[in-house]
Amino acid sequence: MTGGSLYYSPKKVCQIIVACCMLHNLALRLQVPFLQEDGPDVGLVAAVEPVDSEEEEAEAEDIDNQNNIIMQYFQ
């Protein structure tokens, strides 16, 4: 245990939180299924539905934007 202190600097902790939020939002946008935690078969609940080409283009643009933001924070 750390006794309430951080393992990382406050700046690094903020970067980690931003990265987690971005990954969470990306997973929601891509409709990544939640994990089922009850029962012996812990794993993905369902497969992701295919998207049409307009949605794929929008998602590709979103991913590019997210990658640019990640590069700004983690250089």
PDB file of C-alpha atoms in Angstrom:
ATOM      1  CA  MET A   1       0.000   0.000   0.000  1.00  0.00           C
ATOM      2  CA  THR A   2       1.098   3.550  -0.628  1.00  0.00           C
ATOM      3  CA  GLY A   3      -0.427   5.103   2.475  1.00  0.00           C
ATOM      4  CA  GLY A   4      -2.489   7.517   0.362  1.00  0.00           C
ATOM      5  CA  SER A   5       0.348   8.730  -1.845  1.00  0.00           C
ATOM      6  CA  LEU A   6       0.451   8.455  -5.630  1.00  0.00           C
ATOM      7  CA  TYR A   7       2.700   6.001  -7.471  1.00  0.00           C
ATOM      8  CA  TYR A   8       3.063   8.599 -10.248  1.00  0.00           C
ATOM      9  CA  SER A   9       3.414  12.371 -10.407  1.00  0.00           C
ATOM     10  CA  PRO A  10       0.146  14.355 -10.475  1.00  0.00           C
ATOM     11  CA  LYS A  11       0.835  15.278 -14.120  1.00  0.00           C
ATOM     12  CA  LYS A  12       1.238  11.604 -15.094  1.00  0.00           C
ATOM     13  CA  VAL A  13      -1.911  10.658 -13.158  1.00  0.00           C
ATOM     14  CA  CYS A  14      -3.865  13.278 -15.125  1.00  0.00           C
ATOM     15  CA  GLN A  15      -2.489  11.866 -18.378  1.00  0.00           C
ATOM     16  CA  ILE A  16      -3.521   8.345 -17.347  1.00  0.00           C
ATOM     17  CA  ILE A  17      -7.034   9.541 -16.480  1.00  0.00           C
ATOM     18  CA  VAL A  18      -7.374  11.353 -19.828  1.00  0.00           C
ATOM     19  CA  ALA A  19      -6.206   8.227 -21.688  1.00  0.00           C
ATOM     20  CA  CYS A  20      -8.710   6.061 -19.780  1.00  0.00           C
ATOM     21  CA  CYS A  21     -11.546   8.477 -20.572  1.00  0.00           C
ATOM     22  CA  MET A  22     -10.587   8.498 -24.238  1.00  0.00           C
ATOM     23  CA  LEU A  23     -10.480   4.709 -24.385  1.00  0.00           C
ATOM     24  CA  HIS A  24     -13.841   4.535 -22.607  1.00  0.00           C
ATOM     25  CA  ASN A  25     -15.418   6.951 -25.108  1.00  0.00           C
ATOM     26  CA  LEU A  26     -13.916   5.079 -28.048  1.00  0.00           C
ATOM     27  CA  ALA A  27     -15.292   1.786 -26.720  1.00  0.00           C
ATOM     28  CA  LEU A  28     -18.748   3.345 -26.354  1.00  0.00           C
ATOM     29  CA  ARG A  29     -18.627   4.812 -29.873  1.00  0.00           C
ATOM     30  CA  LEU A  30     -17.522   1.477 -31.350  1.00  0.00           C
ATOM     31  CA  GLN A  31     -20.175  -0.313 -29.273  1.00  0.00           C
ATOM     32  CA  VAL A  32     -17.693  -2.657 -27.633  1.00  0.00           C
ATOM     33  CA  PRO A  33     -19.790  -5.030 -25.525  1.00  0.00           C
ATOM     34  CA  PHE A  34     -19.485  -4.967 -21.745  1.00  0.00           C
ATOM     35  CA  LEU A  35     -17.964  -7.903 -19.921  1.00  0.00           C
ATOM     36  CA  GLN A  36     -20.349 -10.236 -18.169  1.00  0.00           C
ATOM     37  CA  GLU A  37     -18.967 -10.760 -14.675  1.00  0.00           C
ATOM     38  CA  ASP A  38     -21.460 -13.238 -13.230  1.00  0.00           C
ATOM     39  CA  GLY A  39     -21.239 -16.931 -14.026  1.00  0.00           C
ATOM     40  CA  PRO A  40     -18.453 -19.232 -15.115  1.00  0.00           C
ATOM     41  CA  ASP A  41     -18.234 -17.897 -18.692  1.00  0.00           C
ATOM     42  CA  VAL A  42     -16.745 -14.464 -18.016  1.00  0.00           C
ATOM     43  CA  GLY A  43     -16.133 -12.789 -21.363  1.00  0.00           C
ATOM     44  CA  LEU A  44     -17.698 -10.725 -24.104  1.00  0.00           C
ATOM     45  CA  VAL A  45     -21.481 -10.766 -24.054  1.00  0.00           C
ATOM     46  CA  ALA A  46     -22.152 -10.321 -27.783  1.00  0.00           C
ATOM     47  CA  ALA A  47     -20.405  -9.601 -31.055  1.00  0.00           C
ATOM     48  CA  VAL A  48     -20.275  -6.058 -32.393  1.00  0.00           C
ATOM     49  CA  GLU A  49     -22.674  -5.339 -35.263  1.00  0.00           C
ATOM     50  CA  PRO A  50     -21.047  -4.245 -38.558  1.00  0.00           C
ATOM     51  CA  VAL A  51     -21.376  -0.541 -39.369  1.00  0.00           C
ATOM     52  CA  ASP A  52     -22.021   1.138 -42.709  1.00  0.00           C
ATOM     53  CA  SER A  53     -19.281   2.933 -44.647  1.00  0.00           C
ATOM     54  CA  GLU A  54     -20.359   6.466 -43.582  1.00  0.00           C
ATOM     55  CA  GLU A  55     -20.094   5.453 -39.937  1.00  0.00           C
ATOM     56  CA  GLU A  56     -16.721   3.813 -40.621  1.00  0.00           C
ATOM     57  CA  GLU A  57     -15.415   7.061 -42.166  1.00  0.00           C
ATOM     58  CA  ALA A  58     -16.661   9.084 -39.192  1.00  0.00           C
ATOM     59  CA  GLU A  59     -15.086   6.609 -36.781  1.00  0.00           C
ATOM     60  CA  ALA A  60     -11.795   6.696 -38.691  1.00  0.00           C
ATOM     61  CA  GLU A  61     -11.790  10.487 -38.400  1.00  0.00           C
ATOM     62  CA  ASP A  62     -12.586  10.218 -34.678  1.00  0.00           C
ATOM     63  CA  ILE A  63      -9.742   7.756 -34.203  1.00  0.00           C
ATOM     64  CA  ASP A  64      -7.354  10.094 -36.030  1.00  0.00           C
ATOM     65  CA  ASN A  65      -8.445  12.961 -33.769  1.00  0.00           C
ATOM     66  CA  GLN A  66      -7.982  10.810 -30.671  1.00  0.00           C
ATOM     67  CA  ASN A  67      -4.544   9.688 -31.824  1.00  0.00           C
ATOM     68  CA  ASN A  68      -3.542  13.329 -32.326  1.00  0.00           C
ATOM     69  CA  ILE A  69      -4.699  14.190 -28.800  1.00  0.00           C
ATOM     70  CA  ILE A  70      -2.862  11.175 -27.376  1.00  0.00           C
ATOM     71  CA  MET A  71       0.338  12.205 -29.150  1.00  0.00           C
ATOM     72  CA  GLN A  72       0.020  15.724 -27.669  1.00  0.00           C
ATOM     73  CA  TYR A  73      -0.326  14.373 -24.134  1.00  0.00           C
ATOM     74  CA  PHE A  74       2.264  11.578 -24.291  1.00  0.00           C
ATOM     75  CA  GLN A  75       5.184  13.065 -26.206  1.00  0.00           C
TER      76      GLN A  75
END
